[in-house]
mmCIF file of N, CA, C and O in Angstrom:
data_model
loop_
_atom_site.group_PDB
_atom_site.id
_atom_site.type_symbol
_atom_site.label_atom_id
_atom_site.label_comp_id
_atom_site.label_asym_id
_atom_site.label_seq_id
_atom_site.Cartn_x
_atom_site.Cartn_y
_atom_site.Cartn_z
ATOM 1 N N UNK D 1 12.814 14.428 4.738
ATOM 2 C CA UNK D 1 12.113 13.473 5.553
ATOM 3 C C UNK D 1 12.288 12.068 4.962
ATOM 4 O O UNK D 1 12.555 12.130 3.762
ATOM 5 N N UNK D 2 12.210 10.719 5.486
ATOM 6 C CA UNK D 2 12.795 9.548 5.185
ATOM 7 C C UNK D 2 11.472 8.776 4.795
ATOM 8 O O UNK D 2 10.470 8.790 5.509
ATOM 9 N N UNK D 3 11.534 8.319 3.983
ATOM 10 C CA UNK D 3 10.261 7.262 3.599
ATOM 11 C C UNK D 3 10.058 6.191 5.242
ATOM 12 O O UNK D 3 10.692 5.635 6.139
ATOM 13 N N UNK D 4 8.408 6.529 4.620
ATOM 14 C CA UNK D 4 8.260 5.057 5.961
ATOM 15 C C UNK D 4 7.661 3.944 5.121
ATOM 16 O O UNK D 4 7.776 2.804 5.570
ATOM 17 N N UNK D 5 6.857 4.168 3.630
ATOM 18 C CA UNK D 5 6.739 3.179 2.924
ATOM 19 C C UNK D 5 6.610 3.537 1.237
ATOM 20 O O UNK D 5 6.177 4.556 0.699
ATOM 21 N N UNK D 6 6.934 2.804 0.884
ATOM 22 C CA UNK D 6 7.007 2.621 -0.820
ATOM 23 C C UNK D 6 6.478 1.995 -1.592
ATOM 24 O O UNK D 6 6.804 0.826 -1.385
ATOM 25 N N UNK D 7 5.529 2.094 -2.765
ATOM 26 C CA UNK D 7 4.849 1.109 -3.259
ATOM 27 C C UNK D 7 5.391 1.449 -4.957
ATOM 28 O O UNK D 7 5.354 2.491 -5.611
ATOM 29 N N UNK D 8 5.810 0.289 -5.237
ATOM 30 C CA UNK D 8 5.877 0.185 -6.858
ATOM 31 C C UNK D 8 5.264 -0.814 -8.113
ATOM 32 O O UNK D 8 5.509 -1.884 -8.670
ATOM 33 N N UNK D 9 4.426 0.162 -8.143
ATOM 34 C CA UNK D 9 3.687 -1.028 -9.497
ATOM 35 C C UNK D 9 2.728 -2.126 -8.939
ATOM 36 O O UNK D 9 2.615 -3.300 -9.292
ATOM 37 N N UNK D 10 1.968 -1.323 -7.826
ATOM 38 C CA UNK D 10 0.851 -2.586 -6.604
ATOM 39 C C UNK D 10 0.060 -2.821 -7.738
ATOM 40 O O UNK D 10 0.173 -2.005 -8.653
ATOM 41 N N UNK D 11 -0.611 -3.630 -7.856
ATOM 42 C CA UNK D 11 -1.930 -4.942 -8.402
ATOM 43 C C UNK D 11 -2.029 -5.527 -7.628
ATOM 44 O O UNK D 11 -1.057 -5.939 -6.996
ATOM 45 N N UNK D 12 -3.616 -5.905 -7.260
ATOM 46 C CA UNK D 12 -4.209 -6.841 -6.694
ATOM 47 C C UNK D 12 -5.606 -7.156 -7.414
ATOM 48 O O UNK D 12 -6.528 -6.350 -7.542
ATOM 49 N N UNK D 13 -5.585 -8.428 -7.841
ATOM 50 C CA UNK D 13 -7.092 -9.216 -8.685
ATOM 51 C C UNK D 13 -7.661 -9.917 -7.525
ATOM 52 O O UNK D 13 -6.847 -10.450 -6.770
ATOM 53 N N UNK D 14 -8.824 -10.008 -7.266
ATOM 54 C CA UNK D 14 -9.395 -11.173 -6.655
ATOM 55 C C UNK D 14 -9.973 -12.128 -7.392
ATOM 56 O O UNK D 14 -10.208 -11.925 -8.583
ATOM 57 N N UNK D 15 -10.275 -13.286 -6.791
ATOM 58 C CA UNK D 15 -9.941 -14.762 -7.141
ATOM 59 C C UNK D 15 -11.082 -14.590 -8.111
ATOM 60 O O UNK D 15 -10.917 -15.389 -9.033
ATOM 61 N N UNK D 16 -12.228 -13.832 -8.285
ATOM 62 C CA UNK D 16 -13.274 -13.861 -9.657
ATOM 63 C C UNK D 16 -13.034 -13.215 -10.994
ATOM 64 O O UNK D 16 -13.725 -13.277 -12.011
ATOM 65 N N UNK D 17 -11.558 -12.387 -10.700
ATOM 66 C CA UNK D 17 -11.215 -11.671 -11.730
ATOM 67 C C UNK D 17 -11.227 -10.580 -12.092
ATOM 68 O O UNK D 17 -10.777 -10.260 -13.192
ATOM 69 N N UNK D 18 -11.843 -9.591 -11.099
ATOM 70 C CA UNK D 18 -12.311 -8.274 -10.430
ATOM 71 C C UNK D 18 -10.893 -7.638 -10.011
ATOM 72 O O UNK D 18 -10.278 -8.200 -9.106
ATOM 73 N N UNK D 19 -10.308 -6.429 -10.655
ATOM 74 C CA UNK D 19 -8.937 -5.446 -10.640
ATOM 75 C C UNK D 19 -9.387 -4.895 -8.990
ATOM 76 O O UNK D 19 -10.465 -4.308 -8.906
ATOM 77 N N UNK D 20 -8.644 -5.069 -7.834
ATOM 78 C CA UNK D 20 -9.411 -4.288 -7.152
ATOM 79 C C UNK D 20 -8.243 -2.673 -6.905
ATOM 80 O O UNK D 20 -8.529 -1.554 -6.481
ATOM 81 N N UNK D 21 -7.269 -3.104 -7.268
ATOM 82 C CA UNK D 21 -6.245 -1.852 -7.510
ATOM 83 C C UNK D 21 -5.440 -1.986 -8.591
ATOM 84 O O UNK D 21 -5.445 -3.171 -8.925
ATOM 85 N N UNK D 22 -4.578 -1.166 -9.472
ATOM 86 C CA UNK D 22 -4.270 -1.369 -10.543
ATOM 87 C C UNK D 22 -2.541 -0.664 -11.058
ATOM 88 O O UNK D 22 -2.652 0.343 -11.757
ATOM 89 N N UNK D 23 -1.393 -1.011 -10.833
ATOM 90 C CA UNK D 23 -0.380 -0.293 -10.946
ATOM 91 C C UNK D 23 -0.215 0.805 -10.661
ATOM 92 O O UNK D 23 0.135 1.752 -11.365
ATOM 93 N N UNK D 24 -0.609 0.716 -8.927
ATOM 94 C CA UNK D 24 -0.701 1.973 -7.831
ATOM 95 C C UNK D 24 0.620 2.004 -7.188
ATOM 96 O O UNK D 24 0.958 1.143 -6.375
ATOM 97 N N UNK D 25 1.505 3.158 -7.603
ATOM 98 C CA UNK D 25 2.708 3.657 -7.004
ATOM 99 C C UNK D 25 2.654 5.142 -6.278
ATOM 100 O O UNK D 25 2.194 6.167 -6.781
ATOM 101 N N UNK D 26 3.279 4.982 -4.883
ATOM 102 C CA UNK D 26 3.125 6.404 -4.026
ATOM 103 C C UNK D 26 4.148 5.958 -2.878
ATOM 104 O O UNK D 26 4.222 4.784 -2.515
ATOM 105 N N UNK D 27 4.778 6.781 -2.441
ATOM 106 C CA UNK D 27 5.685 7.360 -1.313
ATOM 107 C C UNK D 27 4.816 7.346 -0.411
ATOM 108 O O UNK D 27 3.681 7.327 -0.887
ATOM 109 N N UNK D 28 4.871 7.347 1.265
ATOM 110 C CA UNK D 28 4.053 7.562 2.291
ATOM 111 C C UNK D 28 6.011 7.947 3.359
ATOM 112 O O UNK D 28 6.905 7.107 3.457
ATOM 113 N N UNK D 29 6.053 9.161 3.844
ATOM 114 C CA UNK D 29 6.843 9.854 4.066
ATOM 115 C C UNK D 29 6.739 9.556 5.771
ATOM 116 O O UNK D 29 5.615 9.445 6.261
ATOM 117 N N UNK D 30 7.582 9.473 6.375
ATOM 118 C CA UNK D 30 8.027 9.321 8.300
ATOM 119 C C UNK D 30 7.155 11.069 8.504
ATOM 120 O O UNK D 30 7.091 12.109 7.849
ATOM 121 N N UNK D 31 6.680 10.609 9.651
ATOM 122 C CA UNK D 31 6.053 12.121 9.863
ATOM 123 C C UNK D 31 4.862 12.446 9.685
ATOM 124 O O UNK D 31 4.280 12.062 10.700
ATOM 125 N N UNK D 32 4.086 12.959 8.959
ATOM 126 C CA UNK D 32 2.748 13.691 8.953
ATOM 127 C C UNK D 32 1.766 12.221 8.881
ATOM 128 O O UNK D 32 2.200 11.101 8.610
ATOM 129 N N UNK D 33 1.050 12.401 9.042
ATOM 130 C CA UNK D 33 -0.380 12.167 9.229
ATOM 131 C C UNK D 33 -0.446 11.549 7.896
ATOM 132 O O UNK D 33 0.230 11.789 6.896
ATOM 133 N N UNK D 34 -1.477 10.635 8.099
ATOM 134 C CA UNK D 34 -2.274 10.467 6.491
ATOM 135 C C UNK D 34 -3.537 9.421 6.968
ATOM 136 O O UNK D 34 -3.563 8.531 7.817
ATOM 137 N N UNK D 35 -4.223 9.767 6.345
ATOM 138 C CA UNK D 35 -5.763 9.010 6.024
ATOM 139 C C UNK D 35 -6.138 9.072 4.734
ATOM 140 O O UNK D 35 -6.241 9.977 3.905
ATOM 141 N N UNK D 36 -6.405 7.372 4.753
ATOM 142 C CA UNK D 36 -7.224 6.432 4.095
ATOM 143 C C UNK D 36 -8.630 6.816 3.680
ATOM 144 O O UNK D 36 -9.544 6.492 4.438
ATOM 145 N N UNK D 37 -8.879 7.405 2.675
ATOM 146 C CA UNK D 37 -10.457 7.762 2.632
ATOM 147 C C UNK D 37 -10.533 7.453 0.993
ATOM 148 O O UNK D 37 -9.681 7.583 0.114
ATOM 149 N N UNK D 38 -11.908 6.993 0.958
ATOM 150 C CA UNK D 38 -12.705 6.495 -0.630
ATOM 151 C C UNK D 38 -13.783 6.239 -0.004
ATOM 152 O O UNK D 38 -13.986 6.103 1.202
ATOM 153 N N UNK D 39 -14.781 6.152 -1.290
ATOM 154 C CA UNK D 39 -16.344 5.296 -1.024
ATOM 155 C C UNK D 39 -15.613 4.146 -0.898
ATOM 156 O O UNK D 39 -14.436 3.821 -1.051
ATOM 157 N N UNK D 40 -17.102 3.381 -0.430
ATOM 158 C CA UNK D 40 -17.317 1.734 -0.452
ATOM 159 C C UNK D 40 -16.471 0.913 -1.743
ATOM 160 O O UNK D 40 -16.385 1.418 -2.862
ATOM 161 N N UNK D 41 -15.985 -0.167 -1.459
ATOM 162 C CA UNK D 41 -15.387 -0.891 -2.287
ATOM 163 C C UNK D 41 -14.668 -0.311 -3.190
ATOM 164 O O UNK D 41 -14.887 -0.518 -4.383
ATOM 165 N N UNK D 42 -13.247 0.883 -2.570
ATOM 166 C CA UNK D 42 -12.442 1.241 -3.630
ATOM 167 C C UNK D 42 -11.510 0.603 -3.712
ATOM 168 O O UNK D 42 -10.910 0.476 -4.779
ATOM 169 N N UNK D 43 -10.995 -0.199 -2.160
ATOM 170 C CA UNK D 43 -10.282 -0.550 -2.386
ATOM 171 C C UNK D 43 -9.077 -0.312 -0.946
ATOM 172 O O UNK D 43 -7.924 -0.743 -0.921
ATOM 173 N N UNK D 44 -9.712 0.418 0.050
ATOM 174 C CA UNK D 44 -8.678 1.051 1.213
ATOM 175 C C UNK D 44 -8.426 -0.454 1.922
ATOM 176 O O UNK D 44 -7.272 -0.640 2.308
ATOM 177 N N UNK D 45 -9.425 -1.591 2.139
ATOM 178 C CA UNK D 45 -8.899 -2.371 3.048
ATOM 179 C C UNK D 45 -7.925 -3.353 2.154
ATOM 180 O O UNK D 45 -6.889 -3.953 2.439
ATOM 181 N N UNK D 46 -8.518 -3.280 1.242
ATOM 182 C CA UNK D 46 -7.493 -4.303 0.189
ATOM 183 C C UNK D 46 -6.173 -4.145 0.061
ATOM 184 O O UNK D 46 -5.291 -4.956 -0.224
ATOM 185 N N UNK D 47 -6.130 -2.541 0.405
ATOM 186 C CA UNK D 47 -4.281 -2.268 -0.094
ATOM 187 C C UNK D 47 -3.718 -2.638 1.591
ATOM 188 O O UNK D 47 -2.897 -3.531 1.800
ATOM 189 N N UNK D 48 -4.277 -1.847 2.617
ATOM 190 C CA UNK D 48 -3.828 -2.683 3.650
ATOM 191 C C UNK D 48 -3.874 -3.689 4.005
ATOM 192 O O UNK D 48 -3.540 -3.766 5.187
ATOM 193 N N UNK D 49 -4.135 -4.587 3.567
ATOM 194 C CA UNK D 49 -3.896 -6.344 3.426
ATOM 195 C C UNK D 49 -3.174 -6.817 3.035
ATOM 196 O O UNK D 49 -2.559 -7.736 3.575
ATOM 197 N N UNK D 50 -2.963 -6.327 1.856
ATOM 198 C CA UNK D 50 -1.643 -6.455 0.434
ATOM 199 C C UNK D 50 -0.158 -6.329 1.660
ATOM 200 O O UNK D 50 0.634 -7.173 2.079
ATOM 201 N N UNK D 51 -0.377 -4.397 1.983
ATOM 202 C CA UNK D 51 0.824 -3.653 2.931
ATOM 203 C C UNK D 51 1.110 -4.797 4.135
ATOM 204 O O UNK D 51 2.259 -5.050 4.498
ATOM 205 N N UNK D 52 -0.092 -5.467 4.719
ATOM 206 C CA UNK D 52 0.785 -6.505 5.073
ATOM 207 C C UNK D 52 0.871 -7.784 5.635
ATOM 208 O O UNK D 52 0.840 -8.306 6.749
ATOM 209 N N UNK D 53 1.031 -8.204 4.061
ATOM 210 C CA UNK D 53 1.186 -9.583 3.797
ATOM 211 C C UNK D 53 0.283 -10.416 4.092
ATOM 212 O O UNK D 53 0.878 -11.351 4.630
ATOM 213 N N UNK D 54 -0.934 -10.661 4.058
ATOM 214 C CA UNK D 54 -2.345 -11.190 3.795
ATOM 215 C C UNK D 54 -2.587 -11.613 2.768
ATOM 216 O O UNK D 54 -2.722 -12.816 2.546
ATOM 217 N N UNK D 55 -2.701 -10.631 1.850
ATOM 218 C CA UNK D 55 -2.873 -11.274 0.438
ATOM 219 C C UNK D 55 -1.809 -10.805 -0.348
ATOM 220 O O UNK D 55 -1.288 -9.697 -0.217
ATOM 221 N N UNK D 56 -1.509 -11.624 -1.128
ATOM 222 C CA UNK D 56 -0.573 -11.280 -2.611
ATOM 223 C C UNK D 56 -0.955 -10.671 -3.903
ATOM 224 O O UNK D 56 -2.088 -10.513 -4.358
ATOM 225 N N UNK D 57 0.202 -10.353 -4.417
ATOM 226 C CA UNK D 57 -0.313 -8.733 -5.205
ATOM 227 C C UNK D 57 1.134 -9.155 -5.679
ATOM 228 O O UNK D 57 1.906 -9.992 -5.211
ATOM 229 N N UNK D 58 1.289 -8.017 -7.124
ATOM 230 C CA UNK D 58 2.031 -8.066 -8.057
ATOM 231 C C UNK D 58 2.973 -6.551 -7.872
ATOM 232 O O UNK D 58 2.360 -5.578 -7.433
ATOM 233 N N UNK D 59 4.281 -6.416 -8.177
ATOM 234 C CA UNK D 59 4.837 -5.271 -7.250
ATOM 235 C C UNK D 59 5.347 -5.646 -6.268
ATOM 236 O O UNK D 59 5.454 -6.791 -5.827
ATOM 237 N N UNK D 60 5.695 -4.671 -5.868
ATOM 238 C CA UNK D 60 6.168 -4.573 -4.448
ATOM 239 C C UNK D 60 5.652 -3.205 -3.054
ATOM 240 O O UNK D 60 5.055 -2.128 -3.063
ATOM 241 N N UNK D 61 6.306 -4.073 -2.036
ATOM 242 C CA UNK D 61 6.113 -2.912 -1.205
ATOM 243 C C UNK D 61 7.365 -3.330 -0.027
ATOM 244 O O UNK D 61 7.681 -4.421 0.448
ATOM 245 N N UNK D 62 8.007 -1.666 0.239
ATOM 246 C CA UNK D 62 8.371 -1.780 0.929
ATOM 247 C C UNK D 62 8.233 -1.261 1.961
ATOM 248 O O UNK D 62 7.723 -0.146 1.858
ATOM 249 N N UNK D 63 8.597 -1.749 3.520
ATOM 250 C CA UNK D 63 8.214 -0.829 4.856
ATOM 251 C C UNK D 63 9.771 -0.464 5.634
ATOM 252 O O UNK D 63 10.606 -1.267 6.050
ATOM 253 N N UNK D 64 9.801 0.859 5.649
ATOM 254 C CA UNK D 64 10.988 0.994 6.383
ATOM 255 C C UNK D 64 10.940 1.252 8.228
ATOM 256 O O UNK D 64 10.151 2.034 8.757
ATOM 257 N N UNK D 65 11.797 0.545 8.870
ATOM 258 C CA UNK D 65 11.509 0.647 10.268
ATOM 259 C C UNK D 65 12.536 1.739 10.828
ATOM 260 O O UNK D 65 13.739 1.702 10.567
ATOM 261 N N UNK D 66 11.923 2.729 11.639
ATOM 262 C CA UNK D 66 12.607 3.632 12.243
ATOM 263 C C UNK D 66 12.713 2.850 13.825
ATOM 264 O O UNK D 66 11.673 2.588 14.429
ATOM 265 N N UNK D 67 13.852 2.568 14.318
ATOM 266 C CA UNK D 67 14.194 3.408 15.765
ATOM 267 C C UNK D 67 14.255 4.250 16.467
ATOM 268 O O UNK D 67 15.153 4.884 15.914
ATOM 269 N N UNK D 68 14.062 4.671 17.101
ATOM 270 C CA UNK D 68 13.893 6.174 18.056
ATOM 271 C C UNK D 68 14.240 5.819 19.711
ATOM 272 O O UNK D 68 14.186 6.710 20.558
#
């Protein structure tokens, strides 16, 4: 199955100095399903902000686009 996104080595600080994610690397694969789940303030809307391009973060990410 083909990657649909890639994350290597994500960080994101906010502006008070607060880690809100921390050299978070994971595959997210074309195909199945996935959900976003944590308590309060772990951190789920932050990484989708980061994923895309809202706020800046250290790392990378990449998104691959399928055609069909």
């Amino acid at each position: 199955m083909p990657k649909a996104i890639e994350i290597e080595n994500f960080s994101y600080i906010y502006s008070v100095g607060t880690a809100a994610l921390t050299y978070i690397s994971l595959s997210i694969y074309h195909g199945p399903r996935l959900a976003l789940i944590g308590p309060n303030c772990a951190g789920k809307s932050t990484l989708l902000l980061v994923m895309s391009c809202f706020l800046p973060c250290t790392g990378y990410v990449l998104i691959f686009c399928f055609l069909f």
